[in-house]
GROMACS .gro file of C-alpha atoms in nm:
model
  423
    1MET     CA    1  -2.537  -1.890   3.628
    2LYS     CA    2  -2.805  -1.643   3.528
    3THR     CA    3  -2.787  -1.309   3.700
    4GLY     CA    4  -3.117  -1.167   3.584
    5LEU     CA    5  -2.923  -0.886   3.333
    6SER     CA    6  -2.946  -0.865   3.005
    7LEU     CA    7  -2.693  -0.727   2.769
    8PRO     CA    8  -2.802  -0.597   2.412
    9MET     CA    9  -2.549  -0.780   2.160
   10PRO     CA   10  -2.467  -0.640   1.794
   11ARG     CA   11  -2.602  -0.700   1.541
   12SER     CA   12  -2.263  -0.819   1.446
   13ALA     CA   13  -1.908  -0.821   1.478
   14LEU     CA   14  -1.897  -0.658   1.102
   15THR     CA   15  -2.069  -0.366   1.260
   16VAL     CA   16  -1.876  -0.316   1.596
   17ALA     CA   17  -1.553  -0.339   1.397
   18VAL     CA   18  -1.673  -0.074   1.173
   19ALA     CA   19  -1.775   0.164   1.458
   20THR     CA   20  -1.477   0.091   1.603
   21VAL     CA   21  -1.272   0.191   1.377
   22ILE     CA   22  -1.455   0.513   1.264
   23ALA     CA   23  -1.441   0.608   1.679
   24LEU     CA   24  -1.082   0.552   1.706
   25ALA     CA   25  -1.046   0.791   1.357
   26ALA     CA   26  -1.266   1.025   1.497
   27VAL     CA   27  -1.070   1.085   1.817
   28ARG     CA   28  -0.790   1.053   1.662
   29TYR     CA   29  -0.834   1.331   1.386
   30ALA     CA   30  -0.963   1.548   1.671
   31HIS     CA   31  -0.667   1.511   1.893
   32ASP     CA   32  -0.470   1.574   1.635
   33VAL     CA   33  -0.671   1.910   1.560
   34LEU     CA   34  -0.672   2.033   1.883
   35LYS     CA   35  -0.263   1.993   1.908
   36LEU     CA   36  -0.260   2.118   1.594
   37GLY     CA   37  -0.463   2.430   1.678
   38LEU     CA   38  -0.339   2.515   2.017
   39GLY     CA   39   0.047   2.447   1.917
   40ALA     CA   40   0.154   2.406   1.522
   41PRO     CA   41   0.300   2.740   1.357
   42THR     CA   42   0.050   2.801   1.104
   43ILE     CA   43   0.275   3.011   0.929
   44ASP     CA   44   0.021   3.050   0.587
   45ILE     CA   45  -0.260   3.220   0.841
   46ALA     CA   46   0.000   3.455   0.985
   47SER     CA   47   0.130   3.556   0.642
   48TYR     CA   48  -0.246   3.653   0.533
   49TYR     CA   49  -0.271   3.840   0.905
   50VAL     CA   50   0.001   4.033   0.825
   51PHE     CA   51  -0.032   4.102   0.460
   52THR     CA   52  -0.361   4.242   0.481
   53SER     CA   53  -0.252   4.450   0.779
   54ALA     CA   54   0.005   4.619   0.546
   55LEU     CA   55  -0.214   4.668   0.286
   56ARG     CA   56  -0.473   4.794   0.495
   57SER     CA   57  -0.229   5.034   0.646
   58GLY     CA   58  -0.102   5.159   0.312
   59VAL     CA   59   0.209   4.937   0.337
   60ASP     CA   60   0.361   4.778   0.025
   61PRO     CA   61   0.369   4.400   0.147
   62PHE     CA   62   0.577   4.310  -0.097
   63ASP     CA   63   0.827   4.530   0.006
   64ARG     CA   64   1.048   4.316   0.223
   65ALA     CA   65   1.172   4.571   0.462
   66GLU     CA   66   0.843   4.708   0.527
   67LEU     CA   67   0.648   4.427   0.547
   68THR     CA   68   0.941   4.321   0.844
   69ARG     CA   69   0.847   4.631   0.963
   70VAL     CA   70   0.501   4.564   1.003
   71ALA     CA   71   0.531   4.164   1.085
   72ALA     CA   72   0.775   4.297   1.405
   73ILE     CA   73   0.543   4.545   1.488
   74LEU     CA   74   0.283   4.276   1.545
   75GLN     CA   75   0.520   3.985   1.616
   76ILE     CA   76   0.451   3.801   1.389
   77GLN     CA   77   0.634   3.506   1.201
   78VAL     CA   78   0.560   3.532   0.783
   79ALA     CA   79   0.623   3.255   0.545
   80GLY     CA   80   0.872   3.300   0.279
   81THR     CA   81   0.714   3.380  -0.003
   82PRO     CA   82   0.407   3.576  -0.027
   83PRO     CA   83   0.006   3.434  -0.066
   84THR     CA   84  -0.029   3.404  -0.469
   85PHE     CA   85  -0.430   3.484  -0.418
   86THR     CA   86  -0.535   3.799  -0.589
   87SER     CA   87  -0.673   4.167  -0.416
   88ALA     CA   88  -0.974   3.933  -0.379
   89GLY     CA   89  -0.821   3.742  -0.137
   90TYR     CA   90  -0.692   4.011   0.119
   91LEU     CA   91  -1.071   4.086   0.100
   92LEU     CA   92  -1.211   3.785   0.313
   93PHE     CA   93  -0.949   3.816   0.531
   94LEU     CA   94  -0.995   4.191   0.598
   95PRO     CA   95  -1.222   4.075   0.897
   96LEU     CA   96  -0.955   3.916   1.075
   97THR     CA   97  -0.727   4.172   1.131
   98LEU     CA   98  -0.985   4.352   1.325
   99LEU     CA   99  -0.955   4.061   1.555
  100PRO     CA  100  -0.564   4.047   1.764
  101TYR     CA  101  -0.425   3.791   1.563
  102PRO     CA  102  -0.447   3.473   1.804
  103TRP     CA  103  -0.848   3.527   1.827
  104ALA     CA  104  -0.804   3.524   1.487
  105ARG     CA  105  -0.626   3.168   1.408
  106LEU     CA  106  -0.850   3.050   1.692
  107VAL     CA  107  -1.176   3.170   1.427
  108TRP     CA  108  -1.012   3.076   1.096
  109LEU     CA  109  -0.931   2.731   1.266
  110VAL     CA  110  -1.268   2.726   1.362
  111VAL     CA  111  -1.403   2.853   1.005
  112SER     CA  112  -1.203   2.611   0.786
  113GLN     CA  113  -1.348   2.342   1.036
  114ALA     CA  114  -1.670   2.446   0.942
  115ALA     CA  115  -1.611   2.455   0.608
  116LEU     CA  116  -1.480   2.097   0.570
  117ALA     CA  117  -1.792   1.958   0.742
  118ALA     CA  118  -2.021   2.150   0.545
  119ALA     CA  119  -1.862   2.035   0.224
  120GLY     CA  120  -1.904   1.676   0.353
  121VAL     CA  121  -2.269   1.671   0.435
  122LEU     CA  122  -2.281   1.852   0.113
  123TRP     CA  123  -2.157   1.552  -0.070
  124TYR     CA  124  -2.315   1.237   0.131
  125ARG     CA  125  -2.663   1.439   0.080
  126HIS     CA  126  -2.654   1.500  -0.261
  127LEU     CA  127  -2.475   1.144  -0.331
  128ARG     CA  128  -2.652   0.958  -0.117
  129PRO     CA  129  -2.414   0.640  -0.104
  130PRO     CA  130  -2.529   0.312   0.099
  131ALA     CA  131  -2.379   0.269   0.450
  132ALA     CA  132  -2.063   0.079   0.311
  133PRO     CA  133  -1.935   0.341   0.061
  134ALA     CA  134  -2.028   0.632   0.339
  135LEU     CA  135  -1.857   0.436   0.619
  136LEU     CA  136  -1.533   0.425   0.373
  137GLY     CA  137  -1.558   0.776   0.300
  138LEU     CA  138  -1.580   0.959   0.615
  139PHE     CA  139  -1.235   0.696   0.768
  140VAL     CA  140  -1.080   0.824   0.494
  141VAL     CA  141  -1.161   1.210   0.571
  142LEU     CA  142  -1.088   1.169   0.931
  143SER     CA  143  -0.727   1.004   0.806
  144TYR     CA  144  -0.696   1.254   0.526
  145GLN     CA  145  -0.348   1.395   0.591
  146PRO     CA  146  -0.354   1.669   0.355
  147ILE     CA  147  -0.634   1.813   0.608
  148LEU     CA  148  -0.403   1.752   0.881
  149GLU     CA  149  -0.109   1.998   0.664
  150ASP     CA  150  -0.378   2.244   0.594
  151ILE     CA  151  -0.519   2.282   0.981
  152ALA     CA  152  -0.119   2.306   1.086
  153LEU     CA  153  -0.007   2.542   0.811
  154GLY     CA  154  -0.355   2.766   0.854
  155ASN     CA  155  -0.412   2.769   0.499
  156LEU     CA  156  -0.707   2.817   0.294
  157ASN     CA  157  -0.776   2.494   0.115
  158GLN     CA  158  -1.055   2.367   0.342
  159LEU     CA  159  -1.241   2.645   0.260
  160VAL     CA  160  -1.188   2.646  -0.103
  161LEU     CA  161  -1.295   2.268  -0.107
  162LEU     CA  162  -1.607   2.393   0.054
  163LEU     CA  163  -1.654   2.671  -0.261
  164VAL     CA  164  -1.551   2.431  -0.599
  165SER     CA  165  -1.827   2.213  -0.367
  166LEU     CA  166  -2.074   2.453  -0.424
  167ALA     CA  167  -1.986   2.554  -0.745
  168CYS     CA  168  -1.991   2.199  -0.847
  169LEU     CA  169  -2.344   2.093  -0.716
  170ALA     CA  170  -2.465   2.409  -0.823
  171HIS     CA  171  -2.378   2.342  -1.157
  172VAL     CA  172  -2.541   1.950  -1.153
  173ARG     CA  173  -2.822   2.101  -1.037
  174GLY     CA  174  -2.884   2.359  -1.253
  175HIS     CA  175  -2.819   2.657  -1.061
  176PRO     CA  176  -2.577   2.858  -1.275
  177VAL     CA  177  -2.575   3.205  -1.089
  178ALA     CA  178  -2.447   2.992  -0.784
  179ALA     CA  179  -2.204   2.794  -0.967
  180ALA     CA  180  -2.054   3.102  -1.076
  181VAL     CA  181  -2.016   3.290  -0.792
  182ALA     CA  182  -1.903   2.986  -0.574
  183LEU     CA  183  -1.596   2.927  -0.829
  184SER     CA  184  -1.571   3.319  -0.868
  185TRP     CA  185  -1.411   3.305  -0.512
  186ALA     CA  186  -1.228   2.954  -0.585
  187VAL     CA  187  -1.045   3.107  -0.882
  188ASN     CA  188  -0.963   3.462  -0.654
  189LEU     CA  189  -0.868   3.231  -0.375
  190LYS     CA  190  -0.653   2.960  -0.538
  191PRO     CA  191  -0.581   3.126  -0.920
  192PRO     CA  192  -0.504   2.767  -1.103
  193TYR     CA  193  -0.895   2.742  -1.055
  194VAL     CA  194  -0.885   2.900  -1.333
  195LEU     CA  195  -0.881   2.654  -1.540
  196LEU     CA  196  -1.222   2.507  -1.407
  197ILE     CA  197  -1.364   2.824  -1.606
  198PRO     CA  198  -1.286   2.734  -1.991
  199PHE     CA  199  -1.364   2.376  -1.902
  200LEU     CA  200  -1.707   2.440  -1.783
  201PHE     CA  201  -1.710   2.633  -2.159
  202TRP     CA  202  -1.600   2.299  -2.328
  203ILE     CA  203  -1.903   2.120  -2.151
  204GLY     CA  204  -2.143   2.374  -2.294
  205SER     CA  205  -2.175   2.558  -2.004
  206ARG     CA  206  -2.103   2.866  -2.182
  207GLY     CA  207  -2.301   3.108  -1.974
  208THR     CA  208  -2.210   2.954  -1.652
  209ALA     CA  209  -1.861   2.994  -1.743
  210ALA     CA  210  -1.885   3.397  -1.847
  211LEU     CA  211  -2.059   3.458  -1.546
  212ALA     CA  212  -1.804   3.307  -1.348
  213LEU     CA  213  -1.513   3.555  -1.486
  214ALA     CA  214  -1.743   3.814  -1.451
  215PHE     CA  215  -1.742   3.800  -1.082
  216ALA     CA  216  -1.406   3.691  -1.037
  217ALA     CA  217  -1.312   3.969  -1.211
  218ALA     CA  218  -1.550   4.207  -1.006
  219TRP     CA  219  -1.439   4.103  -0.695
  220ALA     CA  220  -1.074   4.154  -0.801
  221ALA     CA  221  -1.180   4.521  -0.909
  222LEU     CA  222  -1.310   4.560  -0.528
  223GLY     CA  223  -1.020   4.438  -0.363
  224LEU     CA  224  -0.821   4.682  -0.553
  225ALA     CA  225  -1.061   4.952  -0.519
  226VAL     CA  226  -1.050   4.889  -0.111
  227PHE     CA  227  -0.680   4.816  -0.089
  228GLY     CA  228  -0.541   5.038  -0.461
  229THR     CA  229  -0.291   4.895  -0.678
  230TYR     CA  230   0.045   5.006  -0.569
  231TRP     CA  231   0.103   4.668  -0.463
  232LEU     CA  232   0.037   4.565  -0.826
  233ALA     CA  233   0.390   4.585  -0.971
  234GLY     CA  234   0.517   4.309  -0.624
  235TYR     CA  235   0.289   4.089  -0.700
  236ALA     CA  236   0.336   4.042  -1.105
  237ARG     CA  237   0.686   4.092  -0.951
  238PHE     CA  238   0.690   3.742  -0.781
  239LEU     CA  239   0.418   3.570  -1.008
  240THR     CA  240   0.670   3.598  -1.314
  241VAL     CA  241   1.029   3.634  -1.161
  242GLY     CA  242   1.024   3.619  -0.785
  243SER     CA  243   0.855   3.238  -0.779
  244GLY     CA  244   1.132   3.056  -0.952
  245PRO     CA  245   1.298   2.855  -0.654
  246LEU     CA  246   0.918   2.745  -0.583
  247HIS     CA  247   1.031   2.545  -0.955
  248GLY     CA  248   1.186   2.258  -0.811
  249TRP     CA  249   1.139   2.284  -0.412
  250SER     CA  250   1.157   1.986  -0.239
  251LYS     CA  251   0.764   2.011  -0.112
  252ASN     CA  252   0.643   2.090  -0.510
  253LEU     CA  253   0.490   1.817  -0.609
  254SER     CA  254   0.357   1.903  -0.929
  255PRO     CA  255   0.485   1.677  -1.189
  256HIS     CA  256   0.658   2.017  -1.306
  257ALA     CA  257   0.865   1.991  -1.017
  258LEU     CA  258   0.941   1.665  -1.020
  259LEU     CA  259   1.073   1.737  -1.341
  260HIS     CA  260   1.331   1.980  -1.245
  261ARG     CA  261   1.401   1.767  -0.950
  262LEU     CA  262   1.483   1.542  -1.217
  263LEU     CA  263   1.719   1.724  -1.407
  264ARG     CA  264   1.855   1.867  -1.116
  265ILE     CA  265   1.781   2.212  -1.255
  266ASP     CA  266   1.668   2.441  -0.952
  267GLY     CA  267   1.513   2.786  -1.159
  268PRO     CA  268   1.350   2.816  -1.462
  269HIS     CA  269   1.535   2.695  -1.739
  270LEU     CA  270   1.393   2.652  -2.100
  271LEU     CA  271   1.392   2.221  -2.181
  272VAL     CA  272   1.223   2.219  -1.797
  273GLU     CA  273   0.922   2.482  -1.911
  274ALA     CA  274   0.835   2.343  -2.239
  275LEU     CA  275   0.817   1.939  -2.103
  276ALA     CA  276   0.598   2.103  -1.828
  277ILE     CA  277   0.387   2.282  -2.028
  278ALA     CA  278   0.357   1.996  -2.310
  279LEU     CA  279   0.237   1.741  -2.052
  280ALA     CA  280   0.031   1.985  -1.878
  281LEU     CA  281  -0.139   2.022  -2.253
  282ALA     CA  282  -0.110   1.658  -2.253
  283ILE     CA  283  -0.325   1.610  -1.964
  284ILE     CA  284  -0.550   1.893  -2.046
  285GLY     CA  285  -0.619   1.722  -2.397
  286GLY     CA  286  -0.708   1.399  -2.186
  287VAL     CA  287  -0.925   1.538  -1.990
  288MET     CA  288  -1.099   1.734  -2.274
  289ARG     CA  289  -1.187   1.401  -2.446
  290ALA     CA  290  -1.321   1.246  -2.112
  291THR     CA  291  -1.566   1.526  -2.084
  292ARG     CA  292  -1.651   1.594  -2.410
  293GLY     CA  293  -2.019   1.421  -2.324
  294ALA     CA  294  -2.061   1.555  -1.973
  295ALA     CA  295  -2.366   1.758  -2.179
  296GLY     CA  296  -2.617   1.513  -2.064
  297ASN     CA  297  -2.766   1.378  -1.745
  298ARG     CA  298  -2.592   1.470  -1.389
  299GLU     CA  299  -2.396   1.182  -1.311
  300VAL     CA  300  -2.178   1.232  -1.622
  301ARG     CA  301  -2.148   1.632  -1.502
  302LEU     CA  302  -2.077   1.475  -1.192
  303ALA     CA  303  -1.805   1.266  -1.303
  304ALA     CA  304  -1.691   1.548  -1.510
  305TRP     CA  305  -1.612   1.782  -1.279
  306ALA     CA  306  -1.438   1.507  -1.066
  307THR     CA  307  -1.194   1.423  -1.351
  308ALA     CA  308  -1.115   1.824  -1.353
  309VAL     CA  309  -1.034   1.899  -1.017
  310ALA     CA  310  -0.807   1.585  -1.005
  311SER     CA  311  -0.672   1.702  -1.265
  312LEU     CA  312  -0.532   2.025  -1.171
  313PRO     CA  313  -0.281   1.962  -0.894
  314LEU     CA  314  -0.134   1.777  -1.243
  315VAL     CA  315  -0.089   2.065  -1.445
  316SER     CA  316  -0.035   2.334  -1.195
  317PRO     CA  317   0.335   2.411  -1.144
  318LEU     CA  318   0.283   2.455  -0.785
  319THR     CA  319   0.141   2.136  -0.602
  320GLU     CA  320   0.158   2.133  -0.258
  321GLU     CA  321   0.031   1.862   0.031
  322VAL     CA  322  -0.213   2.095   0.140
  323HIS     CA  323  -0.338   2.146  -0.190
  324LEU     CA  324  -0.437   1.815  -0.212
  325VAL     CA  325  -0.734   1.872  -0.004
  326VAL     CA  326  -1.008   1.949  -0.251
  327LEU     CA  327  -0.904   1.608  -0.455
  328LEU     CA  328  -1.174   1.505  -0.173
  329ILE     CA  329  -1.393   1.598  -0.410
  330PRO     CA  330  -1.300   1.357  -0.697
  331LEU     CA  331  -1.211   1.096  -0.399
  332LEU     CA  332  -1.583   1.103  -0.221
  333VAL     CA  333  -1.726   1.092  -0.597
  334VAL     CA  334  -1.529   0.768  -0.701
  335LEU     CA  335  -1.576   0.638  -0.343
  336PHE     CA  336  -1.966   0.709  -0.283
  337ARG     CA  337  -2.010   0.511  -0.611
  338ILE     CA  338  -1.800   0.253  -0.569
  339GLU     CA  339  -2.042   0.016  -0.673
  340GLN     CA  340  -2.105   0.136  -0.990
  341LEU     CA  341  -1.716   0.144  -1.102
  342PRO     CA  342  -1.678  -0.023  -1.434
  343GLY     CA  343  -1.438  -0.308  -1.376
  344PRO     CA  344  -1.219  -0.447  -1.052
  345ARG     CA  345  -0.907  -0.218  -1.285
  346ASP     CA  346  -1.068   0.079  -1.111
  347ALA     CA  347  -1.149  -0.066  -0.774
  348VAL     CA  348  -0.781  -0.133  -0.770
  349LEU     CA  349  -0.701   0.219  -0.893
  350VAL     CA  350  -0.919   0.380  -0.605
  351ILE     CA  351  -0.699   0.193  -0.318
  352VAL     CA  352  -0.414   0.318  -0.469
  353ALA     CA  353  -0.481   0.634  -0.529
  354THR     CA  354  -0.674   0.668  -0.145
  355LEU     CA  355  -0.323   0.509  -0.016
  356LEU     CA  356  -0.094   0.763  -0.203
  357LEU     CA  357  -0.363   1.050  -0.173
  358ALA     CA  358  -0.422   1.042   0.255
  359SER     CA  359  -0.156   0.817   0.349
  360ARG     CA  360   0.138   1.050   0.540
  361TYR     CA  361   0.445   0.995   0.387
  362SER     CA  362   0.792   1.205   0.282
  363VAL     CA  363   1.137   1.171   0.098
  364GLU     CA  364   1.232   1.549   0.114
  365SER     CA  365   1.382   1.466   0.485
  366PHE     CA  366   1.635   1.203   0.315
  367PRO     CA  367   1.903   1.390   0.034
  368ALA     CA  368   1.927   1.088  -0.158
  369PHE     CA  369   1.576   1.171  -0.277
  370ALA     CA  370   1.690   1.540  -0.342
  371GLY     CA  371   1.774   1.492  -0.749
  372GLY     CA  372   1.804   1.223  -1.014
  373PRO     CA  373   1.628   0.935  -1.070
  374ALA     CA  374   1.526   0.818  -0.713
  375SER     CA  375   1.388   1.240  -0.643
  376LEU     CA  376   1.113   1.040  -0.862
  377ALA     CA  377   1.013   0.917  -0.526
  378SER     CA  378   0.875   1.176  -0.445
  379GLY     CA  379   0.603   1.153  -0.680
  380GLY     CA  380   0.301   0.933  -0.461
  381LYS     CA  381   0.128   1.287  -0.425
  382ALA     CA  382   0.058   1.308  -0.809
  383LEU     CA  383   0.087   0.959  -0.911
  384GLY     CA  384  -0.204   0.954  -0.679
  385ALA     CA  385  -0.379   1.236  -0.834
  386ALA     CA  386  -0.325   1.106  -1.204
  387ALA     CA  387  -0.472   0.732  -1.041
  388LEU     CA  388  -0.812   0.933  -0.913
  389ALA     CA  389  -0.830   1.097  -1.258
  390LEU     CA  390  -0.810   0.792  -1.454
  391VAL     CA  391  -1.085   0.669  -1.201
  392ALA     CA  392  -1.327   0.962  -1.252
  393ALA     CA  393  -1.292   0.976  -1.614
  394ARG     CA  394  -1.404   0.619  -1.666
  395LEU     CA  395  -1.689   0.751  -1.509
  396ALA     CA  396  -1.736   1.037  -1.688
  397GLY     CA  397  -1.673   0.830  -2.009
  398ARG     CA  398  -1.950   0.574  -1.936
  399GLY     CA  399  -2.226   0.859  -2.082
  400ALA     CA  400  -2.596   0.840  -2.036
  401GLY     CA  401  -2.524   0.485  -1.905
  402PHE     CA  402  -2.398   0.564  -1.584
  403ALA     CA  403  -2.697   0.724  -1.476
  404PRO     CA  404  -2.860   0.539  -1.181
  405PRO     CA  405  -3.222   0.468  -1.159
  406SER     CA  406  -3.370   0.745  -0.993
  407ILE     CA  407  -3.173   1.028  -1.179
  408GLN     CA  408  -3.330   1.105  -1.504
  409VAL     CA  409  -3.070   1.213  -1.795
  410GLU     CA  410  -3.153   1.545  -1.885
  411THR     CA  411  -3.103   1.649  -2.272
  412PRO     CA  412  -2.899   1.947  -2.311
  413ARG     CA  413  -3.119   2.309  -2.395
  414ALA     CA  414  -2.947   2.315  -2.749
  415THR     CA  415  -3.089   1.985  -2.853
  416ARG     CA  416  -3.463   2.131  -2.717
  417GLY     CA  417  -3.502   2.424  -2.964
  418ALA     CA  418  -3.506   2.619  -2.615
  419PRO     CA  419  -3.335   2.939  -2.648
  420SER     CA  420  -2.961   3.017  -2.583
  421GLY     CA  421  -2.904   3.100  -2.204
  422VAL     CA  422  -2.689   3.047  -1.930
  423PRO     CA  423  -2.648   2.627  -1.898
   0.00000   0.00000   0.00000
């Protein structure tokens, strides 16, 4: 019997299915952000706040007794290890110390989420993927466990994601100053990203590399001018000696830490350090080989950046799950260009990398996996980063043929007879 009611029908069951999956992921993500924002300990932003407050008051934050006193006055619990960023990092958090800590914590959550959203919009607007890869990328972002870990700790990797995205896209589009400024701040907040400066030099952008180094030094010098130098001895002692317990730490996911746990050696050890350095040099050599032709078109430069960023967690001596937030850059690059992957094996590698990096899993709670061969089970994140770097390297290795018809292949300035300058 007709009711006279005409309901619009969906274009297809697939459309409804995709919309439902995305909506479920979005609601789950919003719930988790709200829950973590209200109830998580956010121990890292607490440490940034206390350390910056100590420096603002002329107290050496690397003096444990003095730091404990400041934390007690503020009634804030800090992490067991200090921040690793340079003096410029404290400049970033200085405005937050003008607010009561509960408000500062909320402001930092909003800033981090805004940075994540801005990075996603930048990549979507630059790559302009078809609908299917775009929705796939959105689902991966909403399901990406390292983001939730970053929110729970109050770390700064979502901001670093935005900075590295800005540096990458500015460089690809030929804006050296913007690329250098963004990269210089990323280097000050996460020192392992200093490796991207010689990477720029390697792919022919020597001027941009020099600018990034100069800006990074300038921000660090400004931080020292504001806070003084009396605390640098403690900072250097932590980086060289005090970080020893982190080498074999169960939450350290780097190949360096995997070697420590495999050999059941907790602190610094000559053999382990030699093996870790050799492995890191081999990975750097592989990146250099894959990106040696990156001075060509924009797409190849983009794939070269994706390769370098994906490889950073593999050469850094300390890689926590929160540090993998920045791997959304190479992940979105390969997902948004999934139709242009060289072959079926690359698609399989992308699936493996996505599952290993985005999923929630851990074996650190089980003593059986604490050391020896069984400890290699904690290498899933590192394996995911390696798979992602391999796919990005294969994209970079495709050369000028990888550029889609809408993007023209650029000839390097040196071959056009133009005067040398900032690339």
